[in-house]
Amino acid sequence: MSKTSSTQQDFALQAPGDSGSKINQHGLRGPHIPVEKFESSADKSDKTNPNVGHLYTKNLVKSYHKGKIEIPVLRGVDFTADEGRITSIIGQSGSGKSTLLHLMATLDAPDSGEIYFENNRIDNISSRARDKMRNRDFGMIFQFYHLLPEFSTLENVLTPLMISNGMWKYWSQRKKFRQRAEDLLKLVGLGHRLNHRSKELSGGEMQRVAIARALIADPKILLADEPTGNLDRKNGDEILDILRKLNRENNLTIVMVTHDNSIAEQADSVVRLCEGKVQTA
Amino acid sequence: MYKLVLCLRYLRTRYIALASIISVMLGVATMIVVNSVMSGFSHEMHTRLHGIMSDIVMESHGMNGFRHWEEHIKNVKEVIGDDIESITATVHVPAMLSINVRGQWLPRHVTLVGIDPDTYAKVSDFSKYLKHPENRSAVSFDLKENGYEAPTESPLFSAGWNHRREKAAYEKELRAQMKRFQVFEETGRYPNEIIISNQPTPVAPPQQPNPLRTVNHEEEVPIIPPHANDADAPPLPGAVPAELLINQEESPYDVANKGADRFSAARGTLKTKIYDPMHDQATGIILGIAIGSVRQRNAEGIVKDYFMVLPGDDVKLSFPTSSSPPQIASDTFTVVDFYESKMSEYDGAFAFIPLDRLQQLRGMIDPTEGTAVSTIQIKLKEGADLQAVVNKMRATFPPEVFPYRIQSWKDLQGPLLAAVEMEKTILNILLFLIIGVAGFGILATFYMIVVEKTKDIGILKSLGASGSGVMSIFLWYGFSLGIVGSGVGMIMGLLFVVNINRIAGVIEWITGKEVFDPTIYYFREIPTIISPVSIAWIVAGAMFIAVLASVLPALRAARLHPVEALRYE
Ligand SMILES: Nc1ncnc2c1ncn2[C@@H]1O[C@H](COP(=O)(O)OP(=O)(O)O)[C@@H](O)[C@H]1O
Ligand SMILES: [Mg+2]
């Protein structure tokens, strides 16, 4: 955990010349650089930890309580998201997909079972370490976009950096950060909407902003909860294209929750959740 | 970083929160105004209360005072000599002052104080409040020619020897007229000249054509009669020499020194001396200005002083002698000055005459035992501990042995000062409660904002914000609202205090009622003192309340479960 985060931390401080190969054409320097560059750059931390973005769960159990009634949601889920691949979780509404995703993102704690990220157990670590992981290792995308209404497009994208950097640190690097946010917004096709408020954007545009925000801290894994669930077909496809492109070009691990079979089919592997258990499809 | 940005953003977009701190703002402003006015008031009261008083008063319970006061002073100097700035002895006695107004004798109850002008001036600020500038540097009981400090239209401005001579001449002329009329009645012929015999006549009431002279001279009645400039007029035996009024049997000691004034004493021939108000003055007396004048509002609503007596006029005093049982001694005195401390309690209560004269009249001079005084007054050096010195003196003169009372000026004015302090404390508590109530307003508003921002809090947490980070957003929010509220409140309060008299004027103009009545308070303006320390306390208190009120909502925000917040649109 600490090793990986150290490689994550200094991405923004990297001078363009020094191992410049790490910054690709999108301004992204994911850990998932193309294979030949991965070999040539000979990054020690990447080599010692080959499971970049690898996430799996062991026998996860989670139930909710409504008063005295216990509502079991997950009854022993074993789920694996392989590094550099798109894994989709499919299941009926209420089958516990979101619950599983939240558990993996350390937003909630399971009743029992274990979650591993890059071979480190993450379901029992301190809340501080969890906050740090959510900030740096995980990118989250939600069905309802979840942008901050008080912020402009650009500020929304910059929020994770604002959270991880203190005032002085942020201020001293604000130009670099801003440039990166602009690049990411261009990448998702919103280069012209930098200063709009989120309520002035359409659903598809908002989801693009959310993707840019999820990418800004250069995560190792993207967790998307029905990213197209609230969008029309065309916008949904565009979003999926972006995600696929990110996976292809940056080798970014993606876990995508959906209830739509046709979308799920486009992933590298599909996991079906049914009655709180995994049915391999 | 996000904390600050979000905090500022919330500040800019949530005007309802700004509305909630208006009450804090108003609370701070009122507290500052009330504190400044109360401090100004109590400071003014302190200086005025202390003004004509010494720091420590040691008084004898007995009517005839200390016999061995010089020895006591020596003792005191031995005990607390290092702290003494100056020391004086006085005689205090209740007295009846009679002022002749329009031929009527107006009685006034006063506390008559016999002072040694030189040392008494060093012990208190008494001389600072005198109306004649020369008396301020060196108090004297001699009537001044003129030059009393007053507005030019005030009769006090032209008082003094001028006034005395004019009045004497006028009275003389009045008597001459009456005599002529008498002759005319008897003989049917109006005489050209009247020779007034030298035989004492009953005390002529100092007739004044318009005794209640006002500051406003619009309808001035000429005080100076047509023949007033008759300077060569022979001495008028109009007034009875003062010494004749004294009951000789009661004051057996003062025969030698008995005289109306130092001039007559110099002339020696006591009984044959003719007291001529044209040239002579009786013993000088300094009156509190409220004894000899009334401050009133005239028909136009302008506050004016109406003088019943002026420097140069004669008054009479009656007071008990020190014998047992006390007899009544009376004498005529010439008003030589007024003092105006602007404390109506003092300005209406005290009259000062020379100590030796009072001792003489009261029979406090014993050929064998020396003189007696009723109080010893001490002024301490700057920085001396008042209470400690009082305690030392009390130890030196234990009440079991000496029938004396030793009090500091604060003891003497204790109830009044305590009342003002009490008032201030209670007002502060009440006003701070108002700010506290405003704090609950903030709490409710913040809670609403946190509830409204539930989703945002969830988002922030999903992006890696810690609970304490989210909490500090709202704490900062409360803090900055506190800064804005108390800052604006402070500025408002200070502006109000600085312009308070103008504002009072505007209110007066609108309502037609006096906000701060100078006839009651003896202040021309509302006194204020801006104390940076108390303002700092008020502002800090208000900020503390604002932050405290935001703690609960902030805690809720910190504890919020992100999943609950994120699950629904
Ligand atoms: N806080 C909660 N309290 C009670 N039940 C809950 C709570 N959150 C989710 N559930 C229930 O858990 C089940 C799984 O929900 P969810 O993970 O959102 O399903 P999905 O995302 O697959 O639609 C649902 O039946 C839902 O009603
Ligand atoms: Mg769901």
CSV table of C-alpha atoms in Angstrom, one decimal, chain A residues 64 99 102 107-108 131 134-135 140 142 144 146-151 155 159-160 162-163 165 167 170 213, chain B residues 1-2 4-6 9-10 13-14 453 455-456 459-466 561-563 566-567 569:
chain,number,residue,atom,x,y,z
A,64,TYR,CA,-28.8,-4.6,6.4
A,99,THR,CA,-23.5,-3.0,-2.0
A,102,HIS,CA,-19.3,0.1,-2.0
A,107,LEU,CA,-17.2,3.0,1.8
A,108,ASP,CA,-18.8,0.3,4.0
A,131,ASP,CA,-9.6,7.5,2.9
A,134,ARG,CA,-10.3,6.0,-2.0
A,135,ASN,CA,-8.5,9.2,-2.9
A,140,MET,CA,-15.6,6.1,-8.4
A,142,PHE,CA,-22.0,6.7,-9.9
A,144,PHE,CA,-26.4,9.8,-10.5
A,146,HIS,CA,-22.7,12.9,-7.8
A,147,LEU,CA,-21.1,16.1,-8.8
A,148,LEU,CA,-20.8,18.9,-6.2
A,149,PRO,CA,-23.4,21.6,-7.2
A,150,GLU,CA,-21.3,24.5,-5.8
A,151,PHE,CA,-18.4,23.7,-8.0
A,155,GLU,CA,-13.4,22.4,-9.7
A,159,THR,CA,-11.8,17.9,-6.0
A,160,PRO,CA,-9.7,14.7,-5.3
A,162,MET,CA,-7.9,19.4,-3.3
A,163,ILE,CA,-8.7,16.7,-0.8
A,165,ASN,CA,-3.2,18.3,-1.0
A,167,MET,CA,-3.6,24.4,1.0
A,170,TYR,CA,-2.2,22.7,-3.8
A,213,ARG,CA,-12.8,13.4,-11.7
B,1,MET,CA,-7.8,22.8,0.5
B,2,TYR,CA,-11.3,21.6,-0.4
B,4,LEU,CA,-11.6,26.2,2.5
B,5,VAL,CA,-12.9,26.3,-1.0
B,6,LEU,CA,-16.1,24.6,-0.1
B,9,ARG,CA,-18.5,28.5,-1.7
B,10,TYR,CA,-21.1,27.8,1.0
B,13,THR,CA,-24.3,30.6,-1.9
B,14,ARG,CA,-26.0,30.2,1.5
B,453,LYS,CA,-25.6,18.8,1.9
B,455,LYS,CA,-25.2,14.0,-0.6
B,456,ASP,CA,-22.2,16.3,-1.1
B,459,ILE,CA,-19.4,12.4,-2.4
B,460,LEU,CA,-16.5,14.0,-0.6
B,461,LYS,CA,-16.0,11.0,1.5
B,462,SER,CA,-16.2,8.7,-1.5
B,463,LEU,CA,-13.4,10.8,-3.0
B,464,GLY,CA,-11.3,10.3,0.1
B,465,ALA,CA,-12.2,13.2,2.4
B,466,SER,CA,-11.9,12.2,6.1
B,561,HIS,CA,-22.3,7.3,6.5
B,562,PRO,CA,-21.2,7.8,2.9
B,563,VAL,CA,-23.2,4.9,1.5
B,566,LEU,CA,-24.7,8.2,-2.0
B,567,ARG,CA,-27.3,5.6,-2.6
B,569,GLU,CA,-30.4,10.7,-6.2
